[in-house]
């Protein structure tokens, strides 16, 4: 995925022959889109633009009229077959607007979007379903809109129903479905259209954890088959596990584009940490005023050895301590610490104070909390640690979303995904026959 720059009138069209080198399926070039904050002016501008377009006088404009703002400004990207691109940014940064332009739901004010093949937008699952029609009828209507013939829909109908897991409800009106059932059906319809490009906007939280796992497995399978996708998610682990590249949008502009981990680190730094510094395996957090705090502030986070020295790289099988320093502004009767160690979006180790019945009463001032791990059980690789400090079970006082760390082998981790502490003993055992003779 690379930056591209271009000028020209708004357009949405198939890739030309010269653009299809290297299996490019999506090219976004200099795309900008503006909206108006005033409803009356928006209606007026809309009528004005329609008139200009009908008379052929409308031209690309880089100027804003009164009450207008840029939802997107000069965004560029290129996506190849089988690639995954993450779109990240705070709410209102332009992510959904960009997906709607790529899917053809709205037109850009300038720039162009070129696509090759079928696009399946998973922007609002089930949003196009008619509530008075049955699930069966909506499958035919929805998948035909996505470009399938009646025969193709009939051939895939049972697979769609089986994947959605809605059973006999398929012949009930969609208005009787729960929100989860409607979302699952919408997801099942989209992924069974054999799309070249999937546009996924925060829809991977449909259903329970088992169904979510099935969705992830299906998306991985589609990518292996050559399907490219653009994923919008506020879950950093979803982006890192499914996307090679990412683009960070802020107020409609592309702030960073490139390797997913690098872009995500910049986004998280801007969002969570401000001037947080991380050196030699230690993350230092900036001091907050009382008005900026929720009552507890993280100060320092690191892994360290039993001697108290920070560790930049952990070693499988060796003892390690998780060291968390924090400042408390007012007394907390039940402080609850939660730690998740994750790899490729999956939690492999969860440590919860409430689970271990380790809740703490803390007074105002500086404190240090230490979690001792007798052996680091993780296999060699790169991981992410998430730490949150809570009052009771629900109220989050402070949080560290992503502390990246590396585990190296101690030489005894062949063919294993987890380190099992063990000892070996050899002893001589007297045979039963010898014991009887005695």
Short mmCIF file of C-alpha atoms in Angstrom, two decimals:
data_model
loop_
_atom_site.label_atom_id
_atom_site.label_comp_id
_atom_site.label_asym_id
_atom_site.label_seq_id
_atom_site.Cartn_x
_atom_site.Cartn_y
_atom_site.Cartn_z
CA UNK A 1 0.00 0.00 0.00
CA UNK A 2 1.55 3.27 -1.10
CA UNK A 3 0.70 6.96 -1.22
CA UNK A 4 -0.63 8.30 -4.50
CA UNK A 5 -1.27 11.89 -5.59
CA UNK A 6 -3.53 13.15 -8.35
CA UNK A 7 -5.83 15.98 -9.34
CA UNK A 8 -9.04 15.92 -11.29
CA UNK A 9 -12.82 15.71 -11.15
CA UNK A 10 -14.66 13.39 -8.78
CA UNK A 11 -14.99 9.86 -10.09
CA UNK A 12 -15.66 6.26 -9.11
CA UNK A 13 -14.67 3.77 -11.83
CA UNK A 14 -12.91 0.54 -12.60
CA UNK A 15 -9.14 0.40 -12.68
CA UNK A 16 -7.56 1.00 -16.05
CA UNK A 17 -5.15 -1.55 -17.48
CA UNK A 18 -2.16 0.51 -16.40
CA UNK A 19 -3.43 0.54 -12.80
CA UNK A 20 -3.82 -3.23 -12.49
CA UNK A 21 -0.12 -4.00 -12.18
CA UNK A 22 0.82 -5.83 -8.99
CA UNK A 23 -2.80 -6.91 -8.48
CA UNK A 24 -4.05 -3.47 -7.45
CA UNK A 25 -7.78 -3.71 -6.65
CA UNK A 26 -8.33 -0.29 -5.08
CA UNK A 27 -6.76 3.08 -5.78
CA UNK A 28 -7.83 6.23 -3.91
CA UNK A 29 -6.24 9.35 -5.36
CA UNK A 30 -6.49 12.82 -3.82
CA UNK A 31 -9.99 12.23 -2.47
CA UNK A 32 -11.65 15.13 -0.63
CA UNK A 33 -15.19 15.46 0.69
CA UNK A 34 -16.86 18.39 2.43
CA UNK A 35 -20.09 18.59 4.40
CA UNK A 36 -22.16 21.45 5.76
CA UNK A 37 -23.06 21.87 9.43
CA UNK A 38 -26.21 23.88 8.66
CA UNK A 39 -29.22 21.90 7.41
CA UNK A 40 -30.73 24.85 5.52
CA UNK A 41 -27.48 25.76 3.84
CA UNK A 42 -26.81 22.09 3.09
CA UNK A 43 -30.13 21.81 1.24
CA UNK A 44 -29.39 25.02 -0.64
CA UNK A 45 -25.89 23.88 -1.59
CA UNK A 46 -27.28 20.53 -2.69
CA UNK A 47 -29.81 22.12 -5.05
CA UNK A 48 -27.10 24.46 -6.31
CA UNK A 49 -24.71 21.58 -6.99
CA UNK A 50 -27.38 19.50 -8.75
CA UNK A 51 -28.16 22.44 -11.03
CA UNK A 52 -24.48 22.99 -11.78
CA UNK A 53 -23.98 19.31 -12.54
CA UNK A 54 -26.99 19.12 -14.88
CA UNK A 55 -25.71 22.11 -16.82
CA UNK A 56 -22.18 20.72 -16.86
CA UNK A 57 -20.76 23.73 -15.02
CA UNK A 58 -19.76 22.04 -11.78
CA UNK A 59 -16.03 21.96 -11.22
CA UNK A 60 -13.77 20.62 -8.52
CA UNK A 61 -13.39 23.20 -5.78
CA UNK A 62 -10.84 23.42 -3.00
CA UNK A 63 -12.67 26.22 -1.24
CA UNK A 64 -15.19 25.91 1.56
CA UNK A 65 -18.49 27.77 1.51
CA UNK A 66 -19.96 29.17 4.75
CA UNK A 67 -20.59 26.48 7.42
CA UNK A 68 -18.79 23.78 5.38
CA UNK A 69 -15.89 21.66 6.64
CA UNK A 70 -13.61 19.02 5.19
CA UNK A 71 -14.64 15.50 6.22
CA UNK A 72 -11.76 14.23 4.04
CA UNK A 73 -8.93 16.21 2.54
CA UNK A 74 -6.58 14.83 -0.14
CA UNK A 75 -6.55 11.18 1.01
CA UNK A 76 -4.45 8.72 -0.99
CA UNK A 77 -4.00 4.96 -0.79
CA UNK A 78 -3.51 1.86 -2.90
CA UNK A 79 -4.61 -1.68 -1.99
CA UNK A 80 -3.53 -4.94 -3.66
CA UNK A 81 -5.16 -8.34 -3.81
CA UNK A 82 -5.03 -10.21 -0.52
CA UNK A 83 -3.89 -7.18 1.51
CA UNK A 84 -5.52 -5.86 4.66
CA UNK A 85 -5.57 -2.13 5.38
CA UNK A 86 -6.54 -0.71 8.77
CA UNK A 87 -8.28 2.66 9.03
CA UNK A 88 -7.69 4.22 12.44
CA UNK A 89 -8.53 7.53 14.06
CA UNK A 90 -10.86 9.03 16.64
CA UNK A 91 -14.59 9.36 15.99
CA UNK A 92 -15.24 12.02 13.37
CA UNK A 93 -11.87 11.65 11.65
CA UNK A 94 -13.43 10.59 8.31
CA UNK A 95 -13.10 6.80 8.37
CA UNK A 96 -16.73 5.93 7.58
CA UNK A 97 -16.93 8.75 5.02
CA UNK A 98 -13.98 7.22 3.17
CA UNK A 99 -15.62 3.77 3.19
CA UNK A 100 -18.87 5.22 1.87
CA UNK A 101 -17.00 6.90 -0.97
CA UNK A 102 -15.13 3.69 -1.84
CA UNK A 103 -18.41 1.72 -1.84
CA UNK A 104 -20.04 4.29 -4.14
CA UNK A 105 -22.69 5.43 -1.65
CA UNK A 106 -21.52 9.05 -1.88
CA UNK A 107 -19.34 10.93 -4.35
CA UNK A 108 -16.12 12.75 -3.52
CA UNK A 109 -15.89 16.48 -4.19
CA UNK A 110 -12.47 16.00 -5.74
CA UNK A 111 -10.13 13.15 -6.54
CA UNK A 112 -10.98 9.68 -7.78
CA UNK A 113 -11.61 6.15 -6.53
CA UNK A 114 -10.79 3.27 -8.85
CA UNK A 115 -11.84 -0.29 -8.03
CA UNK A 116 -11.49 -3.66 -9.69
CA UNK A 117 -14.08 -6.32 -8.96
CA UNK A 118 -17.00 -6.62 -6.57
CA UNK A 119 -17.06 -4.48 -3.42
CA UNK A 120 -18.96 -5.76 -0.36
CA UNK A 121 -19.54 -2.99 2.20
CA UNK A 122 -20.00 -4.12 5.81
CA UNK A 123 -20.67 -0.60 7.03
CA UNK A 124 -23.98 -1.05 8.83
CA UNK A 125 -24.89 -4.73 8.95
CA UNK A 126 -28.53 -5.32 8.19
CA UNK A 127 -29.17 -1.62 7.53
CA UNK A 128 -30.56 -2.43 4.09
CA UNK A 129 -32.95 -5.13 5.32
CA UNK A 130 -36.69 -4.56 5.11
CA UNK A 131 -38.16 -5.17 8.57
CA UNK A 132 -41.45 -6.54 7.19
CA UNK A 133 -39.78 -9.09 4.92
CA UNK A 134 -38.55 -12.44 6.20
CA UNK A 135 -34.88 -13.30 6.56
CA UNK A 136 -35.19 -15.51 3.47
CA UNK A 137 -36.62 -12.68 1.38
CA UNK A 138 -34.03 -10.24 2.64
CA UNK A 139 -31.20 -12.61 1.69
CA UNK A 140 -32.39 -12.61 -1.93
CA UNK A 141 -32.89 -8.84 -1.97
CA UNK A 142 -29.60 -8.00 -0.23
CA UNK A 143 -27.37 -10.35 -2.20
CA UNK A 144 -28.91 -9.31 -5.51
CA UNK A 145 -28.06 -5.70 -4.66
CA UNK A 146 -24.48 -6.87 -4.05
CA UNK A 147 -24.39 -8.24 -7.60
CA UNK A 148 -25.40 -11.92 -7.46
CA UNK A 149 -27.88 -13.59 -9.80
CA UNK A 150 -30.88 -15.50 -8.48
CA UNK A 151 -29.20 -18.81 -9.30
CA UNK A 152 -26.01 -17.80 -7.47
CA UNK A 153 -28.05 -16.82 -4.42
CA UNK A 154 -29.91 -20.15 -4.46
CA UNK A 155 -26.61 -22.04 -4.66
CA UNK A 156 -25.28 -20.24 -1.57
CA UNK A 157 -28.51 -19.84 0.39
CA UNK A 158 -27.95 -22.74 2.80
CA UNK A 159 -24.36 -21.67 3.47
CA UNK A 160 -25.56 -18.16 4.36
CA UNK A 161 -28.22 -19.48 6.76
CA UNK A 162 -25.81 -21.94 8.37
CA UNK A 163 -23.17 -19.25 8.86
CA UNK A 164 -25.65 -16.76 10.35
CA UNK A 165 -26.89 -19.39 12.83
CA UNK A 166 -30.46 -18.07 12.92
CA UNK A 167 -32.17 -21.46 12.35
CA UNK A 168 -35.97 -21.47 11.95
CA UNK A 169 -36.08 -17.67 12.29
CA UNK A 170 -35.11 -17.46 8.61
CA UNK A 171 -38.84 -17.43 7.70
CA UNK A 172 -39.79 -14.85 10.34
CA UNK A 173 -39.92 -11.10 9.64
CA UNK A 174 -36.61 -9.36 10.29
CA UNK A 175 -38.38 -6.94 12.64
CA UNK A 176 -38.69 -9.86 15.08
CA UNK A 177 -34.90 -10.43 15.07
CA UNK A 178 -32.59 -9.22 17.78
CA UNK A 179 -29.92 -6.72 16.71
CA UNK A 180 -27.32 -9.51 16.87
CA UNK A 181 -29.34 -11.80 14.61
CA UNK A 182 -29.77 -9.06 12.01
CA UNK A 183 -26.06 -8.23 12.12
CA UNK A 184 -25.06 -11.88 11.72
CA UNK A 185 -27.34 -12.28 8.72
CA UNK A 186 -25.93 -9.13 7.12
CA UNK A 187 -22.37 -10.34 7.66
CA UNK A 188 -23.19 -13.78 6.24
CA UNK A 189 -24.75 -12.25 3.11
CA UNK A 190 -21.76 -10.00 2.42
CA UNK A 191 -19.01 -12.59 2.81
CA UNK A 192 -20.78 -15.11 0.56
CA UNK A 193 -20.74 -12.79 -2.47
CA UNK A 194 -17.08 -13.65 -3.30
CA UNK A 195 -16.01 -9.99 -3.12
CA UNK A 196 -12.66 -8.72 -4.33
CA UNK A 197 -12.82 -5.95 -1.70
CA UNK A 198 -14.44 -6.03 1.75
CA UNK A 199 -15.15 -2.78 3.58
CA UNK A 200 -15.54 -3.50 7.29
CA UNK A 201 -16.65 -0.71 9.63
CA UNK A 202 -16.66 -1.77 13.31
CA UNK A 203 -18.88 -4.78 12.64
CA UNK A 204 -16.69 -7.56 14.04
CA UNK A 205 -18.40 -7.39 17.43
CA UNK A 206 -21.52 -9.18 16.20
CA UNK A 207 -22.78 -12.14 18.19
CA UNK A 208 -21.02 -14.01 20.96
CA UNK A 209 -17.34 -14.87 21.24
CA UNK A 210 -17.73 -18.11 19.27
CA UNK A 211 -19.39 -16.33 16.37
CA UNK A 212 -16.77 -13.59 16.49
CA UNK A 213 -14.07 -16.24 16.20
CA UNK A 214 -15.85 -17.74 13.20
CA UNK A 215 -15.99 -14.30 11.54
CA UNK A 216 -12.24 -13.83 12.01
CA UNK A 217 -11.48 -17.28 10.61
CA UNK A 218 -13.67 -16.59 7.57
CA UNK A 219 -11.96 -13.26 6.93
CA UNK A 220 -8.52 -14.89 7.15
CA UNK A 221 -9.69 -17.55 4.66
CA UNK A 222 -11.02 -14.90 2.27
CA UNK A 223 -7.74 -13.03 2.43
CA UNK A 224 -5.81 -16.19 1.56
CA UNK A 225 -8.10 -16.55 -1.46
CA UNK A 226 -7.11 -13.05 -2.60
CA UNK A 227 -9.84 -10.87 -1.10
CA UNK A 228 -8.53 -7.49 0.01
CA UNK A 229 -10.21 -5.60 2.83
CA UNK A 230 -10.28 -2.26 4.56
CA UNK A 231 -10.95 -2.55 8.30
CA UNK A 232 -12.16 0.25 10.56
CA UNK A 233 -11.74 -0.62 14.23
CA UNK A 234 -10.95 1.03 17.55
CA UNK A 235 -9.49 -2.28 18.72
CA UNK A 236 -5.73 -2.10 18.15
CA UNK A 237 -5.35 -5.87 18.36
CA UNK A 238 -7.88 -6.39 15.53
CA UNK A 239 -5.89 -4.02 13.32
CA UNK A 240 -2.51 -5.55 14.18
CA UNK A 241 -3.67 -9.15 13.74
CA UNK A 242 -5.48 -8.69 10.42
CA UNK A 243 -3.77 -5.80 8.59
CA UNK A 244 -0.27 -5.38 7.21
CA UNK A 245 -0.71 -1.66 6.61
CA UNK A 246 -2.74 1.14 8.15
CA UNK A 247 -3.66 4.75 7.56
CA UNK A 248 -4.18 7.15 10.46
CA UNK A 249 -6.82 9.81 9.78
CA UNK A 250 -7.21 12.98 11.85
CA UNK A 251 -9.82 15.59 10.98
CA UNK A 252 -10.06 14.16 7.47
CA UNK A 253 -6.34 14.19 6.73
CA UNK A 254 -3.94 11.27 6.46
CA UNK A 255 -1.51 11.81 9.35
CA UNK A 256 0.48 8.60 8.85
CA UNK A 257 0.42 5.70 6.42
CA UNK A 258 2.52 2.53 6.25
CA UNK A 259 3.28 -0.50 8.42
CA UNK A 260 0.31 -1.22 10.73
CA UNK A 261 2.34 -1.49 13.94
CA UNK A 262 4.20 1.76 13.30
CA UNK A 263 1.03 3.66 12.44
CA UNK A 264 -0.87 2.19 15.40
CA UNK A 265 1.95 3.18 17.75
CA UNK A 266 1.74 6.78 16.56
CA UNK A 267 -2.06 6.80 16.91
CA UNK A 268 -1.96 5.35 20.43
CA UNK A 269 0.78 7.76 21.41
CA UNK A 270 -1.38 10.70 20.32
CA UNK A 271 -4.56 9.27 21.82
CA UNK A 272 -3.46 7.85 25.15
CA UNK A 273 0.01 8.91 26.10
CA UNK A 274 0.73 12.44 24.95
CA UNK A 275 4.39 12.82 25.95
CA UNK A 276 4.77 9.32 27.36
CA UNK A 277 8.36 8.11 26.97
CA UNK A 278 9.54 4.52 26.60
CA UNK A 279 13.20 3.62 26.97
CA UNK A 280 14.93 0.31 27.68
CA UNK A 281 11.65 -1.48 28.37
CA UNK A 282 10.27 1.20 30.71
CA UNK A 283 7.18 3.33 29.95
CA UNK A 284 6.99 6.64 31.80
CA UNK A 285 3.68 8.51 31.95
CA UNK A 286 3.32 12.31 32.19
CA UNK A 287 2.16 13.89 35.41
CA UNK A 288 -1.48 14.99 35.47
CA UNK A 289 -3.19 17.71 37.43
CA UNK A 290 -5.99 16.76 39.80
CA UNK A 291 -8.59 18.12 37.37
CA UNK A 292 -7.27 15.85 34.59
CA UNK A 293 -7.22 12.73 36.76
CA UNK A 294 -9.90 10.21 37.65
CA UNK A 295 -8.29 9.63 41.03
CA UNK A 296 -5.33 7.43 40.06
CA UNK A 297 -2.58 8.03 37.51
CA UNK A 298 -0.13 5.53 36.07
CA UNK A 299 3.45 6.75 36.55
CA UNK A 300 5.73 3.93 35.38
CA UNK A 301 5.32 0.48 33.83
CA UNK A 302 7.93 -2.16 33.11
CA UNK A 303 9.02 -5.78 33.35
CA UNK A 304 11.93 -6.41 35.68
CA UNK A 305 14.07 -9.25 37.02
CA UNK A 306 14.01 -10.37 40.69
CA UNK A 307 16.81 -7.87 41.42
CA UNK A 308 14.54 -5.02 40.35
CA UNK A 309 16.36 -4.22 37.10
CA UNK A 310 14.12 -3.34 34.09
CA UNK A 311 14.06 -5.94 31.31
CA UNK A 312 13.87 -4.88 27.68
CA UNK A 313 13.57 -8.50 26.46
CA UNK A 314 12.03 -11.33 28.50
CA UNK A 315 13.33 -14.91 28.43
CA UNK A 316 11.09 -17.96 28.38
CA UNK A 317 11.32 -19.93 31.62
CA UNK A 318 13.02 -17.15 33.58
CA UNK A 319 11.37 -15.37 36.56
CA UNK A 320 9.95 -11.94 35.80
CA UNK A 321 8.05 -9.23 37.64
CA UNK A 322 5.44 -6.83 36.29
CA UNK A 323 6.12 -3.53 38.05
CA UNK A 324 3.46 -0.80 38.08
CA UNK A 325 3.97 2.54 39.78
CA UNK A 326 1.06 4.93 40.23
CA UNK A 327 -0.09 8.01 42.13
CA UNK A 328 -3.35 8.10 44.07
CA UNK A 329 -5.12 11.43 44.61
CA UNK A 330 -7.74 10.18 47.04
CA UNK A 331 -8.16 6.98 49.05
CA UNK A 332 -9.48 3.92 47.18
CA UNK A 333 -11.07 1.10 49.18
CA UNK A 334 -10.99 -1.58 46.46
CA UNK A 335 -8.29 -1.15 43.81
CA UNK A 336 -8.54 -3.79 41.08
CA UNK A 337 -5.70 -4.46 38.61
CA UNK A 338 -6.28 -6.21 35.29
CA UNK A 339 -3.47 -7.35 32.99
CA UNK A 340 -3.86 -8.96 29.56
CA UNK A 341 -0.93 -10.38 27.59
CA UNK A 342 -1.93 -10.59 23.93
CA UNK A 343 -0.55 -11.93 20.68
CA UNK A 344 -2.10 -11.24 17.27
CA UNK A 345 -5.31 -9.98 18.80
CA UNK A 346 -5.85 -12.94 21.13
CA UNK A 347 -5.46 -12.81 24.91
CA UNK A 348 -3.07 -15.61 25.87
CA UNK A 349 -2.70 -14.72 29.57
CA UNK A 350 -5.19 -12.81 31.73
CA UNK A 351 -4.36 -11.75 35.27
CA UNK A 352 -7.23 -10.22 37.23
CA UNK A 353 -7.03 -8.97 40.77
CA UNK A 354 -10.70 -9.76 41.37
CA UNK A 355 -10.22 -13.29 40.01
CA UNK A 356 -7.29 -13.89 42.37
CA UNK A 357 -9.12 -12.13 45.23
CA UNK A 358 -6.31 -9.57 45.33
CA UNK A 359 -8.07 -6.23 45.83
CA UNK A 360 -6.09 -3.45 47.49
CA UNK A 361 -6.90 -0.56 49.78
CA UNK A 362 -4.66 2.42 48.96
CA UNK A 363 -4.21 5.83 50.50
CA UNK A 364 -3.24 9.06 48.71
CA UNK A 365 0.37 9.18 47.50
CA UNK A 366 2.84 7.18 45.39
CA UNK A 367 2.51 3.40 45.29
CA UNK A 368 4.12 0.43 43.56
CA UNK A 369 2.30 -2.78 42.71
CA UNK A 370 4.28 -5.87 41.70
CA UNK A 371 3.08 -9.11 40.11
CA UNK A 372 5.62 -11.94 40.39
CA UNK A 373 5.70 -14.59 37.65
CA UNK A 374 7.95 -17.49 38.77
CA UNK A 375 8.54 -18.47 35.12
CA UNK A 376 7.76 -16.58 31.93
CA UNK A 377 5.60 -19.18 30.20
CA UNK A 378 5.12 -17.45 26.83
CA UNK A 379 6.80 -18.82 23.73
CA UNK A 380 9.31 -16.60 21.92
CA UNK A 381 7.66 -13.81 19.95
CA UNK A 382 6.27 -10.29 20.09
CA UNK A 383 3.41 -9.51 22.45
CA UNK A 384 1.31 -6.64 23.76
CA UNK A 385 0.38 -6.01 27.40
CA UNK A 386 -2.78 -4.12 28.37
CA UNK A 387 -3.03 -2.78 31.92
CA UNK A 388 -6.00 -1.10 33.53
CA UNK A 389 -6.51 0.06 37.09
CA UNK A 390 -10.06 0.03 38.38
CA UNK A 391 -12.06 1.04 41.41
CA UNK A 392 -14.17 -2.03 42.16
CA UNK A 393 -14.95 -3.98 38.98
CA UNK A 394 -16.27 -1.34 36.57
CA UNK A 395 -14.84 2.15 37.15
CA UNK A 396 -11.61 2.54 35.14
CA UNK A 397 -9.19 4.93 36.81
CA UNK A 398 -6.32 4.74 34.30
CA UNK A 399 -5.30 2.49 31.43
CA UNK A 400 -2.33 1.55 29.25
CA UNK A 401 -3.64 0.07 26.01
CA UNK A 402 -0.46 -1.27 24.41
CA UNK A 403 2.88 -2.01 26.05
CA UNK A 404 4.85 -3.93 23.42
CA UNK A 405 7.43 -6.47 24.56
CA UNK A 406 9.46 -9.36 23.18
CA UNK A 407 10.08 -12.83 24.57
CA UNK A 408 13.19 -14.76 23.55
CA UNK A 409 13.95 -18.48 23.90
CA UNK A 410 16.13 -19.94 26.62
CA UNK A 411 17.05 -22.81 24.29
CA UNK A 412 14.47 -25.27 25.60
CA UNK A 413 11.34 -24.15 23.73
CA UNK A 414 11.31 -26.38 20.65
CA UNK A 415 7.91 -27.40 19.25
CA UNK A 416 6.02 -25.70 22.10
CA UNK A 417 3.66 -22.76 22.36
CA UNK A 418 3.94 -22.57 26.16
CA UNK A 419 6.81 -23.13 28.55
CA UNK A 420 6.15 -25.88 31.08
CA UNK A 421 8.43 -25.72 34.14
CA UNK A 422 9.86 -29.18 34.83
CA UNK A 423 12.58 -31.18 36.54
CA UNK A 424 14.14 -34.48 35.42
CA UNK A 425 15.01 -37.30 37.84
CA UNK A 426 16.49 -40.74 37.35
CA UNK A 427 16.32 -43.38 40.06
CA UNK A 428 16.89 -47.09 40.27
CA UNK A 429 13.78 -49.17 41.01
CA UNK A 430 14.19 -52.64 42.50
CA UNK A 431 12.23 -55.22 40.49
CA UNK A 432 9.32 -57.08 42.10
CA UNK A 433 11.07 -60.45 41.58
CA UNK A 434 14.15 -59.25 43.46
CA UNK A 435 11.99 -57.94 46.30
CA UNK A 436 10.22 -61.37 46.69
CA UNK A 437 13.52 -63.23 46.93
CA UNK A 438 14.58 -60.96 49.68
#
